[in-house]
PDB file of C-alpha atoms in Angstrom:
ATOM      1  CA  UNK T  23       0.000   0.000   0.000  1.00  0.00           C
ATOM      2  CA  UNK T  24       1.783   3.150  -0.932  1.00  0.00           C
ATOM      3  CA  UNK T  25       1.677   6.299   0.525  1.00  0.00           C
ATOM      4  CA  UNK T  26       0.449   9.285  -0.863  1.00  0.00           C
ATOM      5  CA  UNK T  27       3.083  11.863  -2.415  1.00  0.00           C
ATOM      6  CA  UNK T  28       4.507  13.778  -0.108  1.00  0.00           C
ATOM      7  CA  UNK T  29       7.700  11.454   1.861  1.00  0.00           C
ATOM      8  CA  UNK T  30       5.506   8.535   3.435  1.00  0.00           C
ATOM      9  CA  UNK T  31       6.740   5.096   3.271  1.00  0.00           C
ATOM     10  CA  UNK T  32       5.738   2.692   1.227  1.00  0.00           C
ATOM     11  CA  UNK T  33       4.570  -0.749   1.406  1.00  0.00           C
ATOM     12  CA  UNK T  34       4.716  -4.197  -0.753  1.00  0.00           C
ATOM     13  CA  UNK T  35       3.043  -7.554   0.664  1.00  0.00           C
ATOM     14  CA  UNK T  36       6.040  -9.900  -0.166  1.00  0.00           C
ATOM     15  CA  UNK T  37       2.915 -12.530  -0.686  1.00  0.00           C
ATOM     16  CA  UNK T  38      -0.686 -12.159  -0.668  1.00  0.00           C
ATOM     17  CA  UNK T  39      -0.574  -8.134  -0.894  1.00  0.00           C
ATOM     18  CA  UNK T  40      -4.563  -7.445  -0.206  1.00  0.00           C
ATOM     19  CA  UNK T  41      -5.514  -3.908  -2.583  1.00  0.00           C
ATOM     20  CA  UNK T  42      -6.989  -0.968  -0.396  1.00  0.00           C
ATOM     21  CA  UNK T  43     -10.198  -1.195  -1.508  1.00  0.00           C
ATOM     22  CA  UNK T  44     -12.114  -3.002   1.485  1.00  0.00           C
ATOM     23  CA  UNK T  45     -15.819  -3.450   2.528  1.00  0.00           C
ATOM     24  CA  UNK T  46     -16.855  -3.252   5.976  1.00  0.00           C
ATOM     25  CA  UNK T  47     -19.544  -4.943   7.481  1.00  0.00           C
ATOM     26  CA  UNK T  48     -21.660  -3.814  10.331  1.00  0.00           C
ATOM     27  CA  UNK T  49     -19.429  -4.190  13.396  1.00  0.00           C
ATOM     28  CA  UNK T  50     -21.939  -6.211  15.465  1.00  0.00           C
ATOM     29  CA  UNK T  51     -21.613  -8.746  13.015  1.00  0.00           C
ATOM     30  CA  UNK T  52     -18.005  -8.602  12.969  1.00  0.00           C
ATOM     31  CA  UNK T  53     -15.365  -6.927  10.636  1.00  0.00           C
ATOM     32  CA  UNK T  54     -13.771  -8.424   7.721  1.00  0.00           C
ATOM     33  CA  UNK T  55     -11.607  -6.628   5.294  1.00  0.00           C
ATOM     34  CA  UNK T  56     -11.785  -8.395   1.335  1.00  0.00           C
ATOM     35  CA  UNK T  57      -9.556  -7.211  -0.662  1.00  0.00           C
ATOM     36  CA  UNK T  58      -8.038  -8.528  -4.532  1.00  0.00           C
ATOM     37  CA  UNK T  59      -5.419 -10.607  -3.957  1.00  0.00           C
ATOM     38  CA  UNK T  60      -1.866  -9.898  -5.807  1.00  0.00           C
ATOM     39  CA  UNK T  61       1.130 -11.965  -5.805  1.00  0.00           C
ATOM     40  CA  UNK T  62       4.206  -9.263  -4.939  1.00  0.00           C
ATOM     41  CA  UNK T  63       7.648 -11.137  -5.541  1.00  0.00           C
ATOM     42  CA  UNK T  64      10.353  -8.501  -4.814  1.00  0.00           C
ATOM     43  CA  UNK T  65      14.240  -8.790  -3.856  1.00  0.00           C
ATOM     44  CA  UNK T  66      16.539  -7.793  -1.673  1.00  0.00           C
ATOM     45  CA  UNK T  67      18.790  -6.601  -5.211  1.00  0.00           C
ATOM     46  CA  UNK T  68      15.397  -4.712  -6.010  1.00  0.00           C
ATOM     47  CA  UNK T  69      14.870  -3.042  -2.968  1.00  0.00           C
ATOM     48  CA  UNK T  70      18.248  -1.894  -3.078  1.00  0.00           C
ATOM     49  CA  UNK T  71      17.177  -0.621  -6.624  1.00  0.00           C
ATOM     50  CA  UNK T  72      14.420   1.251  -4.646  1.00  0.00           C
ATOM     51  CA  UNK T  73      16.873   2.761  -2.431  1.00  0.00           C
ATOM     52  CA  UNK T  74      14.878   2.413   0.988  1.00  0.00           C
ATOM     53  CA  UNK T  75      16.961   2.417   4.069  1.00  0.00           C
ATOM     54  CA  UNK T  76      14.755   1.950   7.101  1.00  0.00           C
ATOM     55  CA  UNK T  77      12.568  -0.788   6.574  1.00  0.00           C
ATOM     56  CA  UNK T  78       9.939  -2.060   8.719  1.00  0.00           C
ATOM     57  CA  UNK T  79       8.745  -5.698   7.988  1.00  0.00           C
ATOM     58  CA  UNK T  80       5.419  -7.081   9.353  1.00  0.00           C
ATOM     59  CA  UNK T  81       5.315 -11.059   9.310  1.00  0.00           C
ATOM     60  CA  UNK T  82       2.864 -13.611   9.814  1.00  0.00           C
ATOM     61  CA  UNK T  83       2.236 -17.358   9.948  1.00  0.00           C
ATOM     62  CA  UNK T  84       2.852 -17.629   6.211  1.00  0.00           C
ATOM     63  CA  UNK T  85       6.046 -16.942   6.162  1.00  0.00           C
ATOM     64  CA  UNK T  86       6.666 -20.139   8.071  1.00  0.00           C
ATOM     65  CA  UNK T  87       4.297 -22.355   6.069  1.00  0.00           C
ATOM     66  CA  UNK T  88       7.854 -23.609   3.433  1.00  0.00           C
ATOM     67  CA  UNK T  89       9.334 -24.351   6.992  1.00  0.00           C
ATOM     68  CA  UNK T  90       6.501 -26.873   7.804  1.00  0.00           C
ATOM     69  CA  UNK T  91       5.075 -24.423  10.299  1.00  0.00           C
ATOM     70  CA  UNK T  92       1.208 -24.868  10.550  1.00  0.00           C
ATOM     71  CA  UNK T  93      -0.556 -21.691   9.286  1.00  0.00           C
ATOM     72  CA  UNK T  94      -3.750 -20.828  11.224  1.00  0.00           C
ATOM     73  CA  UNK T  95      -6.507 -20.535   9.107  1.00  0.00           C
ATOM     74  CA  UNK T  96      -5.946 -22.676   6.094  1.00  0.00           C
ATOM     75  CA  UNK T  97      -7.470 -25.864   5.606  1.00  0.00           C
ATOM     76  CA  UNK T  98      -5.602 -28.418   7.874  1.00  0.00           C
ATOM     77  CA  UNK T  99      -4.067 -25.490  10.088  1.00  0.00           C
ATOM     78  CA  UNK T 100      -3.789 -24.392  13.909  1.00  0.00           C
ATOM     79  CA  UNK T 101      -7.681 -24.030  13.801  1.00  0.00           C
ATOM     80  CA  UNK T 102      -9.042 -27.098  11.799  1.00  0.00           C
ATOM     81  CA  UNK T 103      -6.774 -29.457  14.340  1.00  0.00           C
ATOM     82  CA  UNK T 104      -8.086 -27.413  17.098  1.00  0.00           C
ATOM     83  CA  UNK T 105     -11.570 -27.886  16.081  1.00  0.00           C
ATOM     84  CA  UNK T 106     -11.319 -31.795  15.323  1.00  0.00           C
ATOM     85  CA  UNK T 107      -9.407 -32.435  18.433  1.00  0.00           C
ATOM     86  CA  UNK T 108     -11.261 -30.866  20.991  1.00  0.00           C
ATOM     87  CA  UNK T 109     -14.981 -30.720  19.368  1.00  0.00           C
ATOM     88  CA  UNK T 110     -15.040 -26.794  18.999  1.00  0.00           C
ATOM     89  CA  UNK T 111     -17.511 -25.290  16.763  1.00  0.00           C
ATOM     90  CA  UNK T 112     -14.597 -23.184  15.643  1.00  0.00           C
ATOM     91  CA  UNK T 113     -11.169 -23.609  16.516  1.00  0.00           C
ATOM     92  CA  UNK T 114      -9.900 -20.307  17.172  1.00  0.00           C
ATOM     93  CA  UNK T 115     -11.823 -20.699  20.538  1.00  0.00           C
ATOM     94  CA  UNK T 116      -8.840 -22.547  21.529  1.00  0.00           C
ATOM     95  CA  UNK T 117      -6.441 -19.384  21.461  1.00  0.00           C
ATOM     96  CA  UNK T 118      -8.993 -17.109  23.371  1.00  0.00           C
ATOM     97  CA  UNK T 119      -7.600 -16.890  26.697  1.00  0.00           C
ATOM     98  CA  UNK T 120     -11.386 -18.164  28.408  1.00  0.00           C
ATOM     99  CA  UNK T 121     -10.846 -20.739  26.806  1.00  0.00           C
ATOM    100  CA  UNK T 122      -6.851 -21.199  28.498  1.00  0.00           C
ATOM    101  CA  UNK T 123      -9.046 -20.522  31.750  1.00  0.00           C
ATOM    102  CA  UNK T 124     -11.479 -22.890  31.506  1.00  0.00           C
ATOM    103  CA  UNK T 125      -9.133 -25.720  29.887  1.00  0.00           C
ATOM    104  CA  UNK T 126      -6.031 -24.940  30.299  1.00  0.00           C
ATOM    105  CA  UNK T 127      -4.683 -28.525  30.389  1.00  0.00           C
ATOM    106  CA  UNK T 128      -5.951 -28.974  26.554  1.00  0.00           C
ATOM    107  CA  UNK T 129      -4.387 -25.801  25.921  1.00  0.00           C
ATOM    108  CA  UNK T 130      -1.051 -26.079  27.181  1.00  0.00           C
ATOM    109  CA  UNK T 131      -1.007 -29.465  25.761  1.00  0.00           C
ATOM    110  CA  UNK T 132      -1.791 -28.132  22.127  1.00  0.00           C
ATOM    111  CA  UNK T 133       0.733 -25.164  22.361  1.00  0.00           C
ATOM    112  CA  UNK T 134       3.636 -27.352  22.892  1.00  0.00           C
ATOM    113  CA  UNK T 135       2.284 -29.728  19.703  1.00  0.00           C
ATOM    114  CA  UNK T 136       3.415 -26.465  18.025  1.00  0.00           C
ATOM    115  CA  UNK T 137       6.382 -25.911  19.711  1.00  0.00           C
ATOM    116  CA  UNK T 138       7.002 -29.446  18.683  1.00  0.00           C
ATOM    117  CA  UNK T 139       7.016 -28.359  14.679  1.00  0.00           C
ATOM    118  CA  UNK T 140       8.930 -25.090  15.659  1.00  0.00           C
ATOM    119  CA  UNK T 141      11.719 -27.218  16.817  1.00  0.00           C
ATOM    120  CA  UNK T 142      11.783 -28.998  13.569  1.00  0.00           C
ATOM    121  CA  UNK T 143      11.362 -26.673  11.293  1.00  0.00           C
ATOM    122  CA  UNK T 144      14.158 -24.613   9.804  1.00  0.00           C
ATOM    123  CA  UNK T 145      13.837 -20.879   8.707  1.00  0.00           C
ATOM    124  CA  UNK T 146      12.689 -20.234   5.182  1.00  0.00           C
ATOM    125  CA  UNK T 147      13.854 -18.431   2.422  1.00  0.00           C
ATOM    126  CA  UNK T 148      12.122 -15.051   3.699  1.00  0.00           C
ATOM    127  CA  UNK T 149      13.713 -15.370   7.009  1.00  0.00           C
ATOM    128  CA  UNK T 150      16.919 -15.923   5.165  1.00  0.00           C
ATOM    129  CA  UNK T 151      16.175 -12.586   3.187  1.00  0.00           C
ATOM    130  CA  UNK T 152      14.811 -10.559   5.964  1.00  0.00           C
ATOM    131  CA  UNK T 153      18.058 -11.128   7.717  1.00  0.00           C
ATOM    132  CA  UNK T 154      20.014 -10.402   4.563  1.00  0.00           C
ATOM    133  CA  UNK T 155      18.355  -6.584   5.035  1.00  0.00           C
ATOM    134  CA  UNK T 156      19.219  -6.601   8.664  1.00  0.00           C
ATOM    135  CA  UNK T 157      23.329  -7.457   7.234  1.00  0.00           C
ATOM    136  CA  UNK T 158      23.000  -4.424   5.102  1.00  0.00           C
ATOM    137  CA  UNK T 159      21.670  -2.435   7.448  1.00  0.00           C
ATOM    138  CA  UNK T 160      18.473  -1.482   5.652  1.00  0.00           C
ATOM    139  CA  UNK T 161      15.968  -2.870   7.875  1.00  0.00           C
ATOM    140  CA  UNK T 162      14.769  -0.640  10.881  1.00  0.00           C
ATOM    141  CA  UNK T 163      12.157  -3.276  12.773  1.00  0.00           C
ATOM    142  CA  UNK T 164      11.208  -6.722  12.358  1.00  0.00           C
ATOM    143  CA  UNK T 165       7.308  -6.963  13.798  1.00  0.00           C
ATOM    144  CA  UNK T 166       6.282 -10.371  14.007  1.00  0.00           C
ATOM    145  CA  UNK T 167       3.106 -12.311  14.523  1.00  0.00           C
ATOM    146  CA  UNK T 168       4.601 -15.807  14.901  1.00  0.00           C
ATOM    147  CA  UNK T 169       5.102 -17.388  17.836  1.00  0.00           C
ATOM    148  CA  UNK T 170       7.710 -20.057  16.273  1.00  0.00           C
ATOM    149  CA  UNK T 171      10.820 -18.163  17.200  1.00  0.00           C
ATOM    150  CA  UNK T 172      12.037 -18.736  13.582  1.00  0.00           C
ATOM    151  CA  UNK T 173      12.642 -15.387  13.206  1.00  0.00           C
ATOM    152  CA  UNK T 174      15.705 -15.055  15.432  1.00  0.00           C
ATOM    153  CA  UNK T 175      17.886 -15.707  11.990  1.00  0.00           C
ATOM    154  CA  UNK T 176      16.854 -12.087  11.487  1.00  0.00           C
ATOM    155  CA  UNK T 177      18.717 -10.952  14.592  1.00  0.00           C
ATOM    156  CA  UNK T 178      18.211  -9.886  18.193  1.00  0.00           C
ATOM    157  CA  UNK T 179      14.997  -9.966  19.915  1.00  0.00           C
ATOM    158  CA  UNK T 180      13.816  -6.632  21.177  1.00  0.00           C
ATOM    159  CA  UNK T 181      13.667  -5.624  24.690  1.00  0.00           C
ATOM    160  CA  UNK T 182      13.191  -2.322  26.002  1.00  0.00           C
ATOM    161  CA  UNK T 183      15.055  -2.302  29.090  1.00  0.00           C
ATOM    162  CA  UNK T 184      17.571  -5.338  27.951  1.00  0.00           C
ATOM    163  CA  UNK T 185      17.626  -4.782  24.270  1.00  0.00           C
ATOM    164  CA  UNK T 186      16.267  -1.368  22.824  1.00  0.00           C
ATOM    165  CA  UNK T 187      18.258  -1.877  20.116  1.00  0.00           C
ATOM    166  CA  UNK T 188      17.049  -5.215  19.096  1.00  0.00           C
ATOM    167  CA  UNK T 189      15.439  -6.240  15.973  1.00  0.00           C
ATOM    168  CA  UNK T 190      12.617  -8.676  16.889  1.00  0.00           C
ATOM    169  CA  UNK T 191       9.827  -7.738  18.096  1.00  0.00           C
ATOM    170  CA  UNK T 192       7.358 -11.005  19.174  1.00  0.00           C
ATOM    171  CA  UNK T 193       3.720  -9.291  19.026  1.00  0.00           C
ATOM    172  CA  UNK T 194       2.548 -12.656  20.494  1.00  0.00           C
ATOM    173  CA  UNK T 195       5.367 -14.252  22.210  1.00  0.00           C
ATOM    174  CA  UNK T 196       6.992 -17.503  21.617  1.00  0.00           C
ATOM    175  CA  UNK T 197       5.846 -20.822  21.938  1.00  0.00           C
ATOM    176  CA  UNK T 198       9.654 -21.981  23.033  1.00  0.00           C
ATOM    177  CA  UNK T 199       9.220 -20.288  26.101  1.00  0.00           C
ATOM    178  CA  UNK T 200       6.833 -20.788  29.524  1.00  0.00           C
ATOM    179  CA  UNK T 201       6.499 -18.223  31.887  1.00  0.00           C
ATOM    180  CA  UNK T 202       5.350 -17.818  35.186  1.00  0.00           C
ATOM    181  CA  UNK T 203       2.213 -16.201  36.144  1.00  0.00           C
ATOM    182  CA  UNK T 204       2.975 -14.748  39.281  1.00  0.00           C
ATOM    183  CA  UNK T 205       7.138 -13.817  39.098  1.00  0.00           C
ATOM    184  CA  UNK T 206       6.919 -13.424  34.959  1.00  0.00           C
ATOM    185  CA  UNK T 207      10.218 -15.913  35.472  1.00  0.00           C
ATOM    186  CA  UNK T 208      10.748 -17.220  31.669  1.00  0.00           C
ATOM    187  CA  UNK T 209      11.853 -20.923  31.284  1.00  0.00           C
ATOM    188  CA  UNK T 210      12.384 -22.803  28.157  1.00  0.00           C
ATOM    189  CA  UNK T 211       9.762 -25.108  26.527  1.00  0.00           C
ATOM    190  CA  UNK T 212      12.244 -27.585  26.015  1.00  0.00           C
ATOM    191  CA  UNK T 213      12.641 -30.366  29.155  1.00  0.00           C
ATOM    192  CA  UNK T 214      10.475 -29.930  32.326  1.00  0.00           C
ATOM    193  CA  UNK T 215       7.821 -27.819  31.005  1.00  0.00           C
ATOM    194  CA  UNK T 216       7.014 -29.428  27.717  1.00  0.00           C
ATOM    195  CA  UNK T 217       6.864 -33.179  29.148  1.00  0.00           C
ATOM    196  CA  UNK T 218       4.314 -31.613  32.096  1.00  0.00           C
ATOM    197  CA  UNK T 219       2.324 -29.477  29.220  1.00  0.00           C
ATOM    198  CA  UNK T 220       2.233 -32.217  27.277  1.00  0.00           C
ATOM    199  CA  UNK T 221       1.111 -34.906  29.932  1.00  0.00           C
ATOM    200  CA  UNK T 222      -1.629 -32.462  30.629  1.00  0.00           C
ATOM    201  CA  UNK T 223       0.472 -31.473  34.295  1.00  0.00           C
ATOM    202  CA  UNK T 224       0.849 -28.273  35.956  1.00  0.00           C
ATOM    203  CA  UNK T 225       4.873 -26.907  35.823  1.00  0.00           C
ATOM    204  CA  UNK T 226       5.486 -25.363  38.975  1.00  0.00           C
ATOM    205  CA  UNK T 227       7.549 -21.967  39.195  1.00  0.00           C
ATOM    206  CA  UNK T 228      11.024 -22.936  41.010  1.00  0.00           C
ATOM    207  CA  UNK T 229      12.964 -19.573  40.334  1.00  0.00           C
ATOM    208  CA  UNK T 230      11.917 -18.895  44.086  1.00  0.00           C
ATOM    209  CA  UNK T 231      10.827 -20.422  47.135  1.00  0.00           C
ATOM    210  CA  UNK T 232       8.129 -18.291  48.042  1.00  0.00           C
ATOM    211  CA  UNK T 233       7.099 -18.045  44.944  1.00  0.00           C
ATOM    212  CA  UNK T 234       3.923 -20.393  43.878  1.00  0.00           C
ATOM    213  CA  UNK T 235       3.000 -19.813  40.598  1.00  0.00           C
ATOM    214  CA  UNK T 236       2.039 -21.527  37.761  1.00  0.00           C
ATOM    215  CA  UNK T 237       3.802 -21.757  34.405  1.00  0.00           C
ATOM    216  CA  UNK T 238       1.969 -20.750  30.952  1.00  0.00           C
ATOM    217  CA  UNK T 239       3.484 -20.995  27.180  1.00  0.00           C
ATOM    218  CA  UNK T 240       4.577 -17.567  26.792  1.00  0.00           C
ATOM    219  CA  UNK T 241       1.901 -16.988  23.839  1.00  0.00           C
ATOM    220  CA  UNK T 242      -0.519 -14.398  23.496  1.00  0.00           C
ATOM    221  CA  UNK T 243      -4.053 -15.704  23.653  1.00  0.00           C
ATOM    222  CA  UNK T 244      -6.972 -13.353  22.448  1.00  0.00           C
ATOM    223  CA  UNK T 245      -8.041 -10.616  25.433  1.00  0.00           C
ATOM    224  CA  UNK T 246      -4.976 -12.438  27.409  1.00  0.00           C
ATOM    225  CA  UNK T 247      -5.589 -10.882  30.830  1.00  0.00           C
ATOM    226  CA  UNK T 248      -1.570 -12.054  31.236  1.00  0.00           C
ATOM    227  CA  UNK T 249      -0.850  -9.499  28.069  1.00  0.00           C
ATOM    228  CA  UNK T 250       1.750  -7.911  30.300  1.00  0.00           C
ATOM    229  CA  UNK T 251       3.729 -11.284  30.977  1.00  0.00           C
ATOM    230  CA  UNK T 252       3.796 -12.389  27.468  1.00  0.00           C
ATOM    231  CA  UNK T 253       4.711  -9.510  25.240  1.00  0.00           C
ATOM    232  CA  UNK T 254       6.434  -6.269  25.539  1.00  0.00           C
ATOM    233  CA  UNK T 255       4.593  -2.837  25.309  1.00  0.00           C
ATOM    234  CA  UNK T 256       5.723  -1.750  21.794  1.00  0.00           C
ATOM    235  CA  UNK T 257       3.116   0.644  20.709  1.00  0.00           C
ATOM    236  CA  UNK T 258       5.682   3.620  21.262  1.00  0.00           C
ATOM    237  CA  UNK T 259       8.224   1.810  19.516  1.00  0.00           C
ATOM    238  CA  UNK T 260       6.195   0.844  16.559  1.00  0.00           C
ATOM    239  CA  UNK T 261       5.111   4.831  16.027  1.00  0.00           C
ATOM    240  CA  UNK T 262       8.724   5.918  15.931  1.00  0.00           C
ATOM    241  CA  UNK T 263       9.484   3.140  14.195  1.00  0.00           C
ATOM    242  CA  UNK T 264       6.725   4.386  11.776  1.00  0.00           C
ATOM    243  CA  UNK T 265       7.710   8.042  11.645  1.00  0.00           C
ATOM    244  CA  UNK T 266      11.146   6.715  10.281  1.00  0.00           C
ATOM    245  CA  UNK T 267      10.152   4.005   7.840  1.00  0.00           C
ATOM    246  CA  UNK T 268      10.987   4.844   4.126  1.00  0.00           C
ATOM    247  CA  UNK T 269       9.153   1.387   2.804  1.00  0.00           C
ATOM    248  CA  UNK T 270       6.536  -1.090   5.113  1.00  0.00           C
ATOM    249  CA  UNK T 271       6.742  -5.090   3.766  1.00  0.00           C
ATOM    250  CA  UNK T 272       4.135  -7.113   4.681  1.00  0.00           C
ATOM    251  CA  UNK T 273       5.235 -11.074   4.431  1.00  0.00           C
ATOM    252  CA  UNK T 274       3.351 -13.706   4.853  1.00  0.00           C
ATOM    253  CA  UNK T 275       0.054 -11.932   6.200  1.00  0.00           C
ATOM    254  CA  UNK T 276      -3.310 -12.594   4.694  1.00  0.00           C
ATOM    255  CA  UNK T 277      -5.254  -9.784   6.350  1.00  0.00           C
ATOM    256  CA  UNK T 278      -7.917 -11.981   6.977  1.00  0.00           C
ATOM    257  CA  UNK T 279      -7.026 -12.531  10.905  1.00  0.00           C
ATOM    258  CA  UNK T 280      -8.770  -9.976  13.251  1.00  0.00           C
ATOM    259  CA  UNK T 281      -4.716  -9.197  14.554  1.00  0.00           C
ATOM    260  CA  UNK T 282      -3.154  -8.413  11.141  1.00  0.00           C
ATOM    261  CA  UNK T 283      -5.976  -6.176  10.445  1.00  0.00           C
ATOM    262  CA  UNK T 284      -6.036  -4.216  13.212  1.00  0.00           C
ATOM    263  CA  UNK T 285      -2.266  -3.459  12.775  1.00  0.00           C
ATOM    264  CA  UNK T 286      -2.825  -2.884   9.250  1.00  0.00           C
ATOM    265  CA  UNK T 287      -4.790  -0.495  10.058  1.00  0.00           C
ATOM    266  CA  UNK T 288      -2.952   1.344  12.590  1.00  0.00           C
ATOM    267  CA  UNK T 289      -0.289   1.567  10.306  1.00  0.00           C
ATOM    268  CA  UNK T 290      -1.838   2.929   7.829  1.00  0.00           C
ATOM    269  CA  UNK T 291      -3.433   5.805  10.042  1.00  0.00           C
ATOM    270  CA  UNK T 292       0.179   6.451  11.207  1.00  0.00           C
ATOM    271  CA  UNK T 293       1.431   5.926   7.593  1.00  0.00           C
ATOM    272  CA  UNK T 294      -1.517   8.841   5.851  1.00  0.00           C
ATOM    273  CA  UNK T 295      -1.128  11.098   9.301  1.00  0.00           C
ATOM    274  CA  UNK T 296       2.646  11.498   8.747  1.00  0.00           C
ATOM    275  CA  UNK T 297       1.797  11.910   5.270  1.00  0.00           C
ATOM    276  CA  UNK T 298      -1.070  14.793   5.887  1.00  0.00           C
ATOM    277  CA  UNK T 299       1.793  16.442   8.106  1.00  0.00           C
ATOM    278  CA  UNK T 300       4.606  16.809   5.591  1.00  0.00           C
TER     279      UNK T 300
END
């Protein structure tokens, strides 16, 4: 989606790029952008060619699908299995955090059947070419929507008291990490945690001895009330961040998923507000 005249960035879907027209449906019904679909193959040579220098990438789950990463929505992904394995009238149920509440055993136990594939899969050729920006030094911000931690071939994961300077940033957290509820201690999946998780157990929090809290796959859920345990606050980065951009990519994102379209659209109001003011 490019930016008017007038020094805003611009922006190429590296795969299903959605055009701006949209309808909008009555919002008690629900939202849901439709766009025509274009296929947008660009290079790192040919953004080069472009000349941009502070690029901000936006990924999502398809940018992990050549890994063997399930997607979410597409048939035989995240939300068919969730549907078919625990009898949901629609699986996305299973990532809404009443859901974690109510069953967290099946949940726990289905998150670390994904961390299972992350730990498989290798990063794909986008990864490999999102990190080949980050080596020139074009690429300002890496915002992603997976929770595979795949993307740390791109580089260092954003922190804003550890890391400021990092590269990452994990909208939803990573499924190769627990944390705990009450002391936000992190752990790795891998070992204690994902044998419990997977045997449908509760991990106990030993970083402490007073401490008596649970542990959770650090992954965001939908209206997660433990939003401040999973992911960093980044909506101050993501405006500078947005105020600097020269060119926006959007990989792997379908902009049918109520999360990519909401930040879709905050970019773009950021995006045509910095291009109002100039």
């Amino acid at each position: 989606q490019k930016a008017k005249s007038g020094g805003g960035p611009r922006g190429l879907d590296l795969s299903n790029m959605r055009d701006t027209k949209r309808r909008r449906q009555d919002t008690r019904k629900g939202e849901k952008d439709s766009r025509n679909a274009s296929n947008v193959h660009i290079t790192c040579e040919e953004i080069c060619r472009i000349g941009a220098k502070r690029i901000i990438v936006f990924s999502g789950s398809g940018m992990s699908a050549a890994s063997g990463m399930s997607t979410f929505s597409s048939p035989g992904g995240l939300y068919e299995k969730a549907r078919k394995k625990y009898g949901l009238s629609d699986g996305m149920r299973l990532f809404h955090y009443s859901f974690f509440q109510k069953r967290r055993a099946d949940a726990q136990a289905f998150l670390t059947g994904v961390w299972s594939e992350a730990v498989q899969a290798k990063p794909t050729q986008s990864h490999n070419a999102i990190a080949e920006l980050a080596r020139q030094g074009r690429l300002l911000r890496h915002y992603t929507m997976n929770i595979d931690g795949l993307h740390s071939e791109v580089g260092p994961r954003w922190d804003h008291l550890l890391n400021p300077t990092g590269l990452n940033v994990e909208m939803h957290g990573n499924v190769n990490e627990a944390v705990c509820v009450e002391c936000s201690t992190v752990y790795p999946m891998a070992g204690a945690c994902s044998r419990a998780f997977r045997a449908r157990r509760p991990a106990a929090c030993t970083a402490m001895r007073s401490c008596k809290g649970q542990l959770r796959p650090r992954v965001m859920f939908y209206n997660d009330d433990d939003e401040d345990i999973i992911t960093e606050d980044f909506d101050s980065l993501l405006e500078a961040d947005l105020e600097h951009a020269d060119l926006i990519l959007w990989v792997g994102i379908s902009f049918t998923q109520s999360a990519s379209v909401e930040h879709f659209r905050r970019a773009r109001r950021l995006m045509s507000e910095k291009t109002a003011s100039t």
